[in-house]
mmCIF file of C-alpha atoms in Angstrom:
data_model
loop_
_atom_site.group_PDB
_atom_site.id
_atom_site.type_symbol
_atom_site.label_atom_id
_atom_site.label_comp_id
_atom_site.label_asym_id
_atom_site.label_seq_id
_atom_site.Cartn_x
_atom_site.Cartn_y
_atom_site.Cartn_z
ATOM 1 C CA MET A 1 3.577 -45.838 7.039
ATOM 2 C CA SER A 2 0.133 -46.257 8.407
ATOM 3 C CA LEU A 3 -2.592 -43.873 9.124
ATOM 4 C CA PRO A 4 -2.380 -42.324 12.657
ATOM 5 C CA ARG A 5 -4.009 -44.398 15.526
ATOM 6 C CA VAL A 6 -5.349 -41.017 17.062
ATOM 7 C CA TRP A 7 -7.501 -38.704 15.155
ATOM 8 C CA TRP A 8 -8.854 -35.599 16.844
ATOM 9 C CA LEU A 9 -12.495 -34.654 16.334
ATOM 10 C CA ASP A 10 -12.155 -31.445 18.076
ATOM 11 C CA ARG A 11 -9.132 -29.522 17.008
ATOM 12 C CA GLN A 12 -9.798 -26.379 18.987
ATOM 13 C CA ASN A 13 -9.873 -27.804 22.553
ATOM 14 C CA PHE A 14 -8.713 -31.425 21.695
ATOM 15 C CA GLN A 15 -11.446 -32.986 24.132
ATOM 16 C CA THR A 16 -12.649 -35.752 21.787
ATOM 17 C CA MET A 17 -10.704 -38.035 19.542
ATOM 18 C CA LEU A 18 -10.995 -41.261 17.718
ATOM 19 C CA PHE A 19 -8.542 -43.938 19.044
ATOM 20 C CA GLU A 20 -8.145 -46.750 16.504
ATOM 21 C CA GLY A 21 -11.699 -45.845 15.379
ATOM 22 C CA THR A 22 -13.303 -45.668 18.896
ATOM 23 C CA PRO A 23 -14.629 -42.257 19.988
ATOM 24 C CA ILE A 24 -13.186 -41.137 23.373
ATOM 25 C CA ALA A 25 -13.952 -37.914 25.105
ATOM 26 C CA PHE A 26 -11.667 -36.730 27.832
ATOM 27 C CA GLU A 27 -14.681 -36.043 30.012
ATOM 28 C CA ASP A 28 -15.379 -39.893 29.928
ATOM 29 C CA ILE A 29 -11.936 -40.467 31.105
ATOM 30 C CA LYS A 30 -12.268 -38.446 34.187
ATOM 31 C CA LYS A 31 -15.644 -40.131 34.961
ATOM 32 C CA VAL A 32 -13.808 -43.324 35.008
ATOM 33 C CA PHE A 33 -11.445 -42.111 37.673
ATOM 34 C CA VAL A 34 -14.514 -40.556 39.620
ATOM 35 C CA ASP A 35 -16.409 -43.883 39.558
ATOM 36 C CA ILE A 36 -13.346 -45.957 40.728
ATOM 37 C CA GLU A 37 -12.833 -43.607 43.537
ATOM 38 C CA GLN A 38 -16.467 -43.845 44.514
ATOM 39 C CA ASP A 39 -16.447 -47.651 44.470
ATOM 40 C CA LEU A 40 -13.248 -47.794 46.371
ATOM 41 C CA VAL A 41 -14.754 -45.442 49.191
ATOM 42 C CA GLN A 42 -17.877 -47.337 49.280
ATOM 43 C CA ARG A 43 -16.008 -50.632 49.493
ATOM 44 C CA TRP A 44 -13.561 -49.333 52.272
ATOM 45 C CA GLU A 45 -16.520 -47.814 54.202
ATOM 46 C CA GLU A 46 -18.651 -50.995 54.073
ATOM 47 C CA ASP A 47 -16.458 -53.992 53.800
ATOM 48 C CA VAL A 48 -13.231 -52.794 55.671
ATOM 49 C CA LEU A 49 -14.653 -50.508 58.192
ATOM 50 C CA CYS A 50 -18.001 -52.355 58.386
ATOM 51 C CA GLY A 51 -19.805 -48.892 58.789
ATOM 52 C CA LEU A 52 -17.817 -47.591 61.575
ATOM 53 C CA GLN A 53 -17.295 -43.780 61.439
ATOM 54 C CA LEU A 54 -13.476 -43.746 61.551
ATOM 55 C CA GLU A 55 -11.440 -40.922 59.872
ATOM 56 C CA CYS A 56 -7.876 -40.116 59.497
ATOM 57 C CA SER A 57 -6.723 -36.777 57.748
ATOM 58 C CA TYR A 58 -4.542 -37.723 54.945
ATOM 59 C CA SER A 59 -4.591 -34.279 53.039
ATOM 60 C CA ASN A 60 -0.912 -33.750 53.564
ATOM 61 C CA LEU A 61 0.991 -36.912 53.476
ATOM 62 C CA THR A 62 4.691 -37.084 53.301
ATOM 63 C CA ASP A 63 6.562 -39.861 51.759
ATOM 64 C CA ASP A 64 10.275 -39.978 51.554
ATOM 65 C CA LEU A 65 11.080 -41.653 48.299
ATOM 66 C CA THR A 66 14.851 -41.530 48.983
ATOM 67 C CA ASN A 67 14.454 -43.624 52.315
ATOM 68 C CA THR A 68 15.736 -47.005 51.329
ATOM 69 C CA ALA A 69 15.827 -48.338 54.972
ATOM 70 C CA VAL A 70 14.243 -51.759 55.584
ATOM 71 C CA GLY A 71 10.802 -51.320 56.636
ATOM 72 C CA TYR A 72 10.455 -47.596 55.851
ATOM 73 C CA SER A 73 6.949 -46.818 54.792
ATOM 74 C CA PHE A 74 4.821 -43.457 54.655
ATOM 75 C CA LEU A 75 2.725 -45.052 57.177
ATOM 76 C CA SER A 76 5.542 -45.118 59.629
ATOM 77 C CA ASP A 77 6.973 -41.979 58.842
ATOM 78 C CA ARG A 78 6.621 -39.768 61.847
ATOM 79 C CA ARG A 79 5.656 -36.650 60.041
ATOM 80 C CA ASN A 80 2.353 -38.352 59.047
ATOM 81 C CA PRO A 81 -0.630 -38.844 61.425
ATOM 82 C CA PHE A 82 -0.998 -42.528 61.304
ATOM 83 C CA ALA A 83 0.776 -43.259 64.452
ATOM 84 C CA ALA A 84 -1.815 -41.710 66.579
ATOM 85 C CA VAL A 85 -4.603 -43.793 64.966
ATOM 86 C CA LYS A 86 -2.993 -46.939 64.443
ATOM 87 C CA ASP A 87 -5.112 -48.938 66.658
ATOM 88 C CA SER A 88 -8.424 -47.101 65.816
ATOM 89 C CA LEU A 89 -9.868 -49.904 63.953
ATOM 90 C CA ILE A 90 -9.189 -52.856 66.173
ATOM 91 C CA THR A 91 -10.520 -50.340 69.341
ATOM 92 C CA ALA A 92 -13.589 -49.557 67.429
ATOM 93 C CA VAL A 93 -14.261 -53.297 66.537
ATOM 94 C CA LEU A 94 -13.797 -54.425 70.234
ATOM 95 C CA ASP A 95 -16.107 -51.574 71.354
ATOM 96 C CA HIS A 96 -18.777 -52.678 69.012
ATOM 97 C CA PRO A 97 -20.750 -55.795 70.285
ATOM 98 C CA THR A 98 -21.720 -57.270 66.959
ATOM 99 C CA LEU A 99 -18.365 -56.550 65.194
ATOM 100 C CA ARG A 100 -16.630 -57.861 68.324
ATOM 101 C CA LYS A 101 -18.464 -61.251 68.158
ATOM 102 C CA ARG A 102 -18.125 -61.362 64.208
ATOM 103 C CA PHE A 103 -14.227 -60.877 64.206
ATOM 104 C CA ILE A 104 -13.012 -61.696 67.475
ATOM 105 C CA ALA A 105 -12.843 -65.367 68.768
ATOM 106 C CA TRP A 106 -11.355 -66.652 72.212
ATOM 107 C CA GLU A 107 -11.580 -69.635 74.157
ATOM 108 C CA SER A 108 -11.665 -69.533 78.215
ATOM 109 C CA PRO A 109 -9.170 -71.693 79.813
#
């Protein structure tokens, strides 16, 4: 039998521990998720949306995990708001002269 891998440093609130000798605080774990979300939002807004001010409400999404139909996705579920905004990104790019030039190429016959 070996020693425990987790040793609680705070046995009142269980907020800090040693895991295999490395100190870990739950506040640090929460900070990791906050930092990841902030990074993802920044990348989404700058790299995908290219600074365009597009929003879609997603506070109450529906995903039928029992739906096994080919092609089903929460994105196509009629109870979600995505159908109303599905063309928003391409419309915004086409309406923005700089982005249209950057992403759209066509040849005249």
